[in-house]
PDB file of C-alpha atoms in Angstrom:
ATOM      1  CA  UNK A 142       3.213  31.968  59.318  1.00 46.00           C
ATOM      2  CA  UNK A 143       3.811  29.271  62.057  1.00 45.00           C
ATOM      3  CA  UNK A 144       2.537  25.998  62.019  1.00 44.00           C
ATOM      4  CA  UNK A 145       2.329  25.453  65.592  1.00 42.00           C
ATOM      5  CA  UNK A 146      -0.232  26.668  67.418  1.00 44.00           C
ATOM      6  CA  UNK A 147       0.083  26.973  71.052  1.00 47.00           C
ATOM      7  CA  UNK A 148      -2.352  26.042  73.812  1.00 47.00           C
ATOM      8  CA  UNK A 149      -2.006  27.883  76.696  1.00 45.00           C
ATOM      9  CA  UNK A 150      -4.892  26.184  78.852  1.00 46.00           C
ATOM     10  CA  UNK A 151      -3.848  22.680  77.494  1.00 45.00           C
ATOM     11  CA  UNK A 152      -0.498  23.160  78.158  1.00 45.00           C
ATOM     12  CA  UNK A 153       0.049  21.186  74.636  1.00 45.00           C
ATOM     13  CA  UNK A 154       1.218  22.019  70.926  1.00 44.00           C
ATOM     14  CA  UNK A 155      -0.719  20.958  67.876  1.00 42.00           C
ATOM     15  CA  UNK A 156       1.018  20.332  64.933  1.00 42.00           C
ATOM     16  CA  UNK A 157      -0.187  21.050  60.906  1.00 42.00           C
ATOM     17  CA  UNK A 158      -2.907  23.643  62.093  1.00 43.00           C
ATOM     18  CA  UNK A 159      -2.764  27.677  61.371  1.00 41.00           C
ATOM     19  CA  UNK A 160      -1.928  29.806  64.170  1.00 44.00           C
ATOM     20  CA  UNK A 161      -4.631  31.954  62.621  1.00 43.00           C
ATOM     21  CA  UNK A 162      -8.340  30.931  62.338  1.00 44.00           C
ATOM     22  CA  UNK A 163      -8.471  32.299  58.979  1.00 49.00           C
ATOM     23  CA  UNK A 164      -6.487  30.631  57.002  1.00 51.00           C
ATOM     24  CA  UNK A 165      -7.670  29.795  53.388  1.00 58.00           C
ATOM     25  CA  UNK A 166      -8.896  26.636  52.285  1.00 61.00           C
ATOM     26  CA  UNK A 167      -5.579  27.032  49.930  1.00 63.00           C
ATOM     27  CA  UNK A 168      -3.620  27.238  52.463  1.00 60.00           C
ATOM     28  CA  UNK A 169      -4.473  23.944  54.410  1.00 54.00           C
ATOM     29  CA  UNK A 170      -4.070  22.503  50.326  1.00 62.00           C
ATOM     30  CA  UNK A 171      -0.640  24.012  50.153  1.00 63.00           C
ATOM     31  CA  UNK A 172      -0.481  22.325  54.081  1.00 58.00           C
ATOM     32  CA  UNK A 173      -0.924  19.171  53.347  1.00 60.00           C
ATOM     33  CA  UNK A 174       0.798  18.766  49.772  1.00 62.00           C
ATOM     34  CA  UNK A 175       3.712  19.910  51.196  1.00 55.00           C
ATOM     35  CA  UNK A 176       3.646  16.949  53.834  1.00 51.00           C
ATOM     36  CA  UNK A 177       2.700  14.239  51.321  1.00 53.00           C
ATOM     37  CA  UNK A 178       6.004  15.760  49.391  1.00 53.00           C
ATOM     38  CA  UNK A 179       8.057  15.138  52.340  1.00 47.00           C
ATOM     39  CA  UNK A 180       6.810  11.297  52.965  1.00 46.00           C
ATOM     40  CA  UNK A 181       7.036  10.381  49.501  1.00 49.00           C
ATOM     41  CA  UNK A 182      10.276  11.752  48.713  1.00 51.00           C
ATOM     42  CA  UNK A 183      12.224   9.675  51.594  1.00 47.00           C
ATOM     43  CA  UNK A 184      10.868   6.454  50.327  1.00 46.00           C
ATOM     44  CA  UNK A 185      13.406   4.195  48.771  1.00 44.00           C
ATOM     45  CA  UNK A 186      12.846   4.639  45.160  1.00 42.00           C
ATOM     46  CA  UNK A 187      15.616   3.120  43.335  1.00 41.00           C
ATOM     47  CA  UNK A 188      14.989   0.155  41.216  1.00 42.00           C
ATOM     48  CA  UNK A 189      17.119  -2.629  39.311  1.00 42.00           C
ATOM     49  CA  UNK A 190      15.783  -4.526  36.948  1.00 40.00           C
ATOM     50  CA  UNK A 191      16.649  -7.976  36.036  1.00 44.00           C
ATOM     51  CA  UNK A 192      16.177 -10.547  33.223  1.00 44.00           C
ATOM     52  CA  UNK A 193      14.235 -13.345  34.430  1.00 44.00           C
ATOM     53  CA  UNK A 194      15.646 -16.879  32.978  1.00 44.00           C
ATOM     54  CA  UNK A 195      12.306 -17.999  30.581  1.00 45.00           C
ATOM     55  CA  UNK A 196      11.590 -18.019  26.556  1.00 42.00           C
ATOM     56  CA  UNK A 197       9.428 -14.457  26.927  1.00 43.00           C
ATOM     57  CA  UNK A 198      12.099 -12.576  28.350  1.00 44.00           C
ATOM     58  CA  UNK A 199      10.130 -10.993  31.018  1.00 41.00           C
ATOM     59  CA  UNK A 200      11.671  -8.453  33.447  1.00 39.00           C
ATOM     60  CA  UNK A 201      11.195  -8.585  37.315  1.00 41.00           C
ATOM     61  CA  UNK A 202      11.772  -5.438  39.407  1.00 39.00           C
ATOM     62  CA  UNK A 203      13.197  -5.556  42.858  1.00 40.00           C
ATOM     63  CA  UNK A 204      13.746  -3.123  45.694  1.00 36.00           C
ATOM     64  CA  UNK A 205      17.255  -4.094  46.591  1.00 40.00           C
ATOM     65  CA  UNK A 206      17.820  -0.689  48.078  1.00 40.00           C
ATOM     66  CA  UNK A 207      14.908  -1.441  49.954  1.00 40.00           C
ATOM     67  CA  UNK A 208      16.038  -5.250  51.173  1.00 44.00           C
ATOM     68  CA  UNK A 209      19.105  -3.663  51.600  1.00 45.00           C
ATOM     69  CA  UNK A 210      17.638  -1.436  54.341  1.00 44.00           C
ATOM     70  CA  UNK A 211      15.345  -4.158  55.292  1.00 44.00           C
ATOM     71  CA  UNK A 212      18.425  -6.351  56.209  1.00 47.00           C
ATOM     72  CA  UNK A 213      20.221  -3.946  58.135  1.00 45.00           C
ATOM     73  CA  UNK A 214      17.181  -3.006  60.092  1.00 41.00           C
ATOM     74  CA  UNK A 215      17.145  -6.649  61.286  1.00 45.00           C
ATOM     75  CA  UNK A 216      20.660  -6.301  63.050  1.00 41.00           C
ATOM     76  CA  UNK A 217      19.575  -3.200  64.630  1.00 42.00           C
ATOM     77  CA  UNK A 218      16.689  -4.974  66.118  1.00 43.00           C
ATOM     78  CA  UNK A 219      17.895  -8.100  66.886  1.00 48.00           C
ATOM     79  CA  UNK A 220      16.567 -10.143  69.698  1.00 62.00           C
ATOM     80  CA  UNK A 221      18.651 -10.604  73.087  1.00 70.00           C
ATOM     81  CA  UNK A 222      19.542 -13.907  74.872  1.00 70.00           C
ATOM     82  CA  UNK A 223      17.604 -14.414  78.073  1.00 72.00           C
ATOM     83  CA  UNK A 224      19.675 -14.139  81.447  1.00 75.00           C
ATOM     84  CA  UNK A 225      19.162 -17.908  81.506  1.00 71.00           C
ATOM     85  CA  UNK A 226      20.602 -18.407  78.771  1.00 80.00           C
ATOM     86  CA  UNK A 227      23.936 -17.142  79.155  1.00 85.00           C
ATOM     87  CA  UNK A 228      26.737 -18.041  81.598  1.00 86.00           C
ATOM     88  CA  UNK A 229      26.795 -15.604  84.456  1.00 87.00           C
ATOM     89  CA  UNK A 230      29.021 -12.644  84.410  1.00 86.00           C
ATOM     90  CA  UNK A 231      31.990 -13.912  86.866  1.00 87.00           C
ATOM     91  CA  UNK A 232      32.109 -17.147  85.070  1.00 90.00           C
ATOM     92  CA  UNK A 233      34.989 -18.196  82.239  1.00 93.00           C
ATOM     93  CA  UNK A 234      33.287 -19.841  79.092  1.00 95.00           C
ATOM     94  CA  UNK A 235      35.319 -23.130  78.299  1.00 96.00           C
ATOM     95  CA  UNK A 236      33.093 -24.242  75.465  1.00 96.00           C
ATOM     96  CA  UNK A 237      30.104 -24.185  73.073  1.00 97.00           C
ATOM     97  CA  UNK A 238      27.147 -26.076  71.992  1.00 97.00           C
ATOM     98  CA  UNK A 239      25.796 -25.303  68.188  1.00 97.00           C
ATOM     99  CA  UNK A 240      22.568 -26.825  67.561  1.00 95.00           C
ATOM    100  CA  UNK A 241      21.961 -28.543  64.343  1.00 95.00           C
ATOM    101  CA  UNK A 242      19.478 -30.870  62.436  1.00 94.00           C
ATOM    102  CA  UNK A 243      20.084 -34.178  59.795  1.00 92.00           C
ATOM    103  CA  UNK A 244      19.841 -31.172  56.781  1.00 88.00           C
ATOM    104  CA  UNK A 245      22.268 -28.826  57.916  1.00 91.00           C
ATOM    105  CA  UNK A 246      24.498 -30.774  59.666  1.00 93.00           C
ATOM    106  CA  UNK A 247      26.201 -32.041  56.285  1.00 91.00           C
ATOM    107  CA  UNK A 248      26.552 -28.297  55.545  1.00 91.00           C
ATOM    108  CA  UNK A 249      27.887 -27.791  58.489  1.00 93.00           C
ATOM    109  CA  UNK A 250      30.846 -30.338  58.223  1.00 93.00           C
ATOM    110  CA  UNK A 251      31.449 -29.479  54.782  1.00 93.00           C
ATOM    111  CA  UNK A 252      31.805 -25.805  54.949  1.00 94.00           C
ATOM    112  CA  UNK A 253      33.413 -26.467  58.239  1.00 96.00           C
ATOM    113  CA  UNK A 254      31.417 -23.960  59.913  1.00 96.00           C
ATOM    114  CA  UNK A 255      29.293 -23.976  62.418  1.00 97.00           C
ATOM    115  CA  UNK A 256      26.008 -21.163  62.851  1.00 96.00           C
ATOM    116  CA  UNK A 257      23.310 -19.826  64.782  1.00 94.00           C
ATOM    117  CA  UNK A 258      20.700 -17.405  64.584  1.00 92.00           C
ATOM    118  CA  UNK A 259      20.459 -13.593  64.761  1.00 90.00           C
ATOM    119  CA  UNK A 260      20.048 -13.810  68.856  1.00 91.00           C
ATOM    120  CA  UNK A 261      23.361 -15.669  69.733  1.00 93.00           C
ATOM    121  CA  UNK A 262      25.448 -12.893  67.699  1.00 92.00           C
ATOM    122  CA  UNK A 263      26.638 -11.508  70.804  1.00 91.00           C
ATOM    123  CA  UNK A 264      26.900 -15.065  72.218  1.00 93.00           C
ATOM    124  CA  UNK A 265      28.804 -16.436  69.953  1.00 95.00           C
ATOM    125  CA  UNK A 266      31.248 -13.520  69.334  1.00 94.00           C
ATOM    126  CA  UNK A 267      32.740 -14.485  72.338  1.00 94.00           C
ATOM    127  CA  UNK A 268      34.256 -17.456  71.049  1.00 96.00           C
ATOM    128  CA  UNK A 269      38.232 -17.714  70.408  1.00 96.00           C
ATOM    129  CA  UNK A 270      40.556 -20.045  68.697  1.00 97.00           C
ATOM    130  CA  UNK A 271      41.489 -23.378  70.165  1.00 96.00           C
ATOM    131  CA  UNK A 272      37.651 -22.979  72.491  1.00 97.00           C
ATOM    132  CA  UNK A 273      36.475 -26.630  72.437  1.00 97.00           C
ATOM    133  CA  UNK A 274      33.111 -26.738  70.407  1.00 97.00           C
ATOM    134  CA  UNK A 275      30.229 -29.818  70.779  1.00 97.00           C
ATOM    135  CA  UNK A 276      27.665 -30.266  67.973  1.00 97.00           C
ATOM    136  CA  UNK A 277      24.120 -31.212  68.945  1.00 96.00           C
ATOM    137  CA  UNK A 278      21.940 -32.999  66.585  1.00 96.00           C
ATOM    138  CA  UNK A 279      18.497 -32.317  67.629  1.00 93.00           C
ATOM    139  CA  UNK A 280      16.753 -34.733  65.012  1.00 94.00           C
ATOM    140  CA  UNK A 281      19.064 -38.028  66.184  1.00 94.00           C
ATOM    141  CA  UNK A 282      19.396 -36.504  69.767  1.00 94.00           C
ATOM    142  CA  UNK A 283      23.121 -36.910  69.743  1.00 96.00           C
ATOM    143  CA  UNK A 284      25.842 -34.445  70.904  1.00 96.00           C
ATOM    144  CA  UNK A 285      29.058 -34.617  68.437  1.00 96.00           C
ATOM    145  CA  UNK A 286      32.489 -33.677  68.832  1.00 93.00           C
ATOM    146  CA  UNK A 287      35.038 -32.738  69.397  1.00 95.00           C
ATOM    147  CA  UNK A 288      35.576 -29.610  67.476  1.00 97.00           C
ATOM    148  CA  UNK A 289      37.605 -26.519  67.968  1.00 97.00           C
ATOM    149  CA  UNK A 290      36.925 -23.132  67.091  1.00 97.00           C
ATOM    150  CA  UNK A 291      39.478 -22.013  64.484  1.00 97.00           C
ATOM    151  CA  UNK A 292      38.721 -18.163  64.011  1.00 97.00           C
ATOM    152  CA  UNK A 293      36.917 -16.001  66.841  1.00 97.00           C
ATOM    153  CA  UNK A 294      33.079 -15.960  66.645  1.00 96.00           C
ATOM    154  CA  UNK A 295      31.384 -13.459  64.069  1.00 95.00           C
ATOM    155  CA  UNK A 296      28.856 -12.252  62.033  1.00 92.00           C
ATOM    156  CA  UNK A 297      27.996 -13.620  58.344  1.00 92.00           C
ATOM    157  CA  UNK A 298      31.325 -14.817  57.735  1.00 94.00           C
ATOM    158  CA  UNK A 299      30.178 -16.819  55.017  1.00 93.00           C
ATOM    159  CA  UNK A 300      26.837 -15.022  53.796  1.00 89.00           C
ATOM    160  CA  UNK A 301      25.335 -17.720  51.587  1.00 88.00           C
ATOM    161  CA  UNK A 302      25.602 -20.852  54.320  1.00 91.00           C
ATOM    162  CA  UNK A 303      22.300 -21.892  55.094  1.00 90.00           C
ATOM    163  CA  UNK A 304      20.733 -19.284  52.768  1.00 83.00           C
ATOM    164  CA  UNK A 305      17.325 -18.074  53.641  1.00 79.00           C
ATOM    165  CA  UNK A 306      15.288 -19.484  51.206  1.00 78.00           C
ATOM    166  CA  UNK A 307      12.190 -15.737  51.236  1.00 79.00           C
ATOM    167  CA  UNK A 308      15.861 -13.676  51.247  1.00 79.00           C
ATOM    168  CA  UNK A 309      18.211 -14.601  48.523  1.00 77.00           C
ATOM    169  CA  UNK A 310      21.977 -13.972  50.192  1.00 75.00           C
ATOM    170  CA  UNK A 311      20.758 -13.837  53.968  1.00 83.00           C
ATOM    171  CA  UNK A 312      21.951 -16.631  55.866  1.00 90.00           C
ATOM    172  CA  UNK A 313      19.585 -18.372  58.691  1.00 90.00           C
ATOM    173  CA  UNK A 314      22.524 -18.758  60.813  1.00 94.00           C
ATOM    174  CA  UNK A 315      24.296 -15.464  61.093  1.00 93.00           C
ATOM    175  CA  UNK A 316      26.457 -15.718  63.965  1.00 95.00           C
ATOM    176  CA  UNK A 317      29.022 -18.250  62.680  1.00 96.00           C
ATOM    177  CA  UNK A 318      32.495 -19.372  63.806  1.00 97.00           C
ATOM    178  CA  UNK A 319      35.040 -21.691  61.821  1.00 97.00           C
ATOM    179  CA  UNK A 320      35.547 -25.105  62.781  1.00 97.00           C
ATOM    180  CA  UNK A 321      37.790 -27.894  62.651  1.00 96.00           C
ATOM    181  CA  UNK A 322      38.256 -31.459  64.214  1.00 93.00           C
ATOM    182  CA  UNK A 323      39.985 -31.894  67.868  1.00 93.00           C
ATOM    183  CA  UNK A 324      39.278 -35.279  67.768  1.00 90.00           C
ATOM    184  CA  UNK A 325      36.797 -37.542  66.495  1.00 91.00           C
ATOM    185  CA  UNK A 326      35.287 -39.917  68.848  1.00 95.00           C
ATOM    186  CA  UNK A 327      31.293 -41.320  68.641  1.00 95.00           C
ATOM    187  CA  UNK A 328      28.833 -38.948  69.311  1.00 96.00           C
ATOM    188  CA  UNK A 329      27.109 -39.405  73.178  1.00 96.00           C
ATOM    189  CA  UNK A 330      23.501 -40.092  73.785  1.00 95.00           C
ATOM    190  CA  UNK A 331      21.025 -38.224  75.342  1.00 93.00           C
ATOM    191  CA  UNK A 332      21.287 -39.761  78.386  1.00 92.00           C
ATOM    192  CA  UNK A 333      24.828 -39.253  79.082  1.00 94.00           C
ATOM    193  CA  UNK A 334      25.578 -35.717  78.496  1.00 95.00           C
ATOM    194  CA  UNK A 335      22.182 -34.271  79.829  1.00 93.00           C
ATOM    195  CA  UNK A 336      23.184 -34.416  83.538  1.00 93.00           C
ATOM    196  CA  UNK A 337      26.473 -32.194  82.909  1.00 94.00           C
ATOM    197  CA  UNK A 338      24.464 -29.137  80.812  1.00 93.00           C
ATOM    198  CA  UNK A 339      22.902 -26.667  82.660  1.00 90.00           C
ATOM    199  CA  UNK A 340      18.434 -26.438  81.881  1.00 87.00           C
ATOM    200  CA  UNK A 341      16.216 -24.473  82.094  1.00 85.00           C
ATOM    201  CA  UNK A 342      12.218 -23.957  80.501  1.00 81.00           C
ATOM    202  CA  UNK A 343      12.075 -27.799  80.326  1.00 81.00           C
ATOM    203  CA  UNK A 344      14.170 -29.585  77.818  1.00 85.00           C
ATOM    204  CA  UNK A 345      16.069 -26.568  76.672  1.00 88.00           C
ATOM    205  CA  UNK A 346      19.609 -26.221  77.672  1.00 92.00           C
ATOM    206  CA  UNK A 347      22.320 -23.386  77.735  1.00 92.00           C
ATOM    207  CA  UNK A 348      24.587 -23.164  74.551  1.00 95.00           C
ATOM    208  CA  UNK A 349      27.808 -21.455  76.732  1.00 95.00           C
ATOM    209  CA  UNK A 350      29.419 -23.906  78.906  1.00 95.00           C
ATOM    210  CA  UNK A 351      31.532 -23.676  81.838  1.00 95.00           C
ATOM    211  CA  UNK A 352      34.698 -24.948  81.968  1.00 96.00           C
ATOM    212  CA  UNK A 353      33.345 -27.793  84.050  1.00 95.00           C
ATOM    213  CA  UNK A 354      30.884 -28.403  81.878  1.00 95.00           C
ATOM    214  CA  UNK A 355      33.274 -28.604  79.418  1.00 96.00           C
ATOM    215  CA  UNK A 356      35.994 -30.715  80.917  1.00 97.00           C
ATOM    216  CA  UNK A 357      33.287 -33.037  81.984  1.00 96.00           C
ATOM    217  CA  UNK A 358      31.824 -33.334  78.140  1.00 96.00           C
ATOM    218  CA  UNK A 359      36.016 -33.692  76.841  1.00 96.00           C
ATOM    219  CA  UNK A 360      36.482 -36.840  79.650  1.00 96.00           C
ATOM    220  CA  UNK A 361      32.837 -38.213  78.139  1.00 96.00           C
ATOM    221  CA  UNK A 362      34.177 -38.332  74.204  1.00 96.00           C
ATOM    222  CA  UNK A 363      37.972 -39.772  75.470  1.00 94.00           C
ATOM    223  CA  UNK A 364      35.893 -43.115  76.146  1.00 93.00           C
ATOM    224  CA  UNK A 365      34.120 -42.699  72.845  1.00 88.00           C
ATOM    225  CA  UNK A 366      37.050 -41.835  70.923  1.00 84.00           C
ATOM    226  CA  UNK A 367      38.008 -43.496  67.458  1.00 76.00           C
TER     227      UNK A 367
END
């Protein structure tokens, strides 16, 4: 028997209802067991359990197939860079800004590796060896540099930098690039390097640069050089 019944004068199909009106009250039972089956059974149901670290030797349980899902349903959905926030189309990048605060700017220069969040994946991909890279310090406002990109732009190249403190392994800062020094000069205040980035929504400026942009911020840190 079908499960679809079809309205002529509606135009429409109804799902889960008899085609016939007398179908048993066994029948819509047998209905809608069979559809709770079918939800239940494509739920993640494998579980790991691990030894937690005290004197009782309790045991925690933990989805990870289900994280595991969870975390590659976040790079399916992640969020995309506004138009203003990207260079446009018919323009060459000739450098990058990563954004950074007094925390995980140490990490930063120790792991030699510089990261952003999900949204810039795409962004930051772009990069390519040698690209001249700037590091801004939004707690001190204070651009650093200069840096050089010493890989091409990716994602999660080192999994466990800036780990996400609710998700154990997930980084904060997916889309990551390597880094080393070009030269190391003092970093430029506020006031200086402003007028060459391009703003927009207030304060907020673009991450890509142009290559004037660039070669502008490069003749800035020659005077501050060490």
């Amino acid at each position: 028997m079908s499960l679809i019944k079809n309205d002529s004068s509606a135009g429409k199909s109804s799902m889960w209802q008899p085609q016939h009106a007398m179908a048993s009250a066994n029948e819509l039972r047998g209905w809608r067991t069979a559809a709770s089956s079918l939800f239940l059974n494509n739920q993640p149901r494998k579980m790991e359990e691990n030894r937690c670290g005290n004197e009782d030797g309790c045991y925690r349980k933990s989805l990870f197939s289900y994280q595991e899902q969870l975390g590659n349903f976040k790079w399916c959905c992640y969020k995309r860079l506004p138009p203003a926030e990207l260079l446009p189309r018919n323009e060459v990048m000739g450098g990058y800004i990563f954004v950074c605060n007094n925390e995980t700017m140490q990490e930063d220069l120790r792991r030699q590796l510089f990261g952003l969040p999900h949204k810039y994946r795409d962004s930051v991909r772009a990069i390519t060896p040698g690209l001249p890279l700037f590091l801004y310090n939004y707690t001190c406002h204070q651009l650093h540099g200069v840096f050089q990109a010493v890989s091409f732009g990716g994602s999660n190249i080192e999994p466990t930098a800036w780990e996400d403190k609710k998700c154990k392994g997930e980084s904060r800062f997916p889309a990551q690039v390597r880094i080393g020094f070009k030269k190391k000069c003092k970093p430029l205040e506020e006031d200086a390097f402003r007028p060459i980035l391009y703003h927009y929504d207030g304060p907020k400026f673009r991450l890509q640069l142009s290559v004037p942009e660039a070669l502008a911020l490069l003749d800035l840190f020659n005077q501050k050089e060490l």
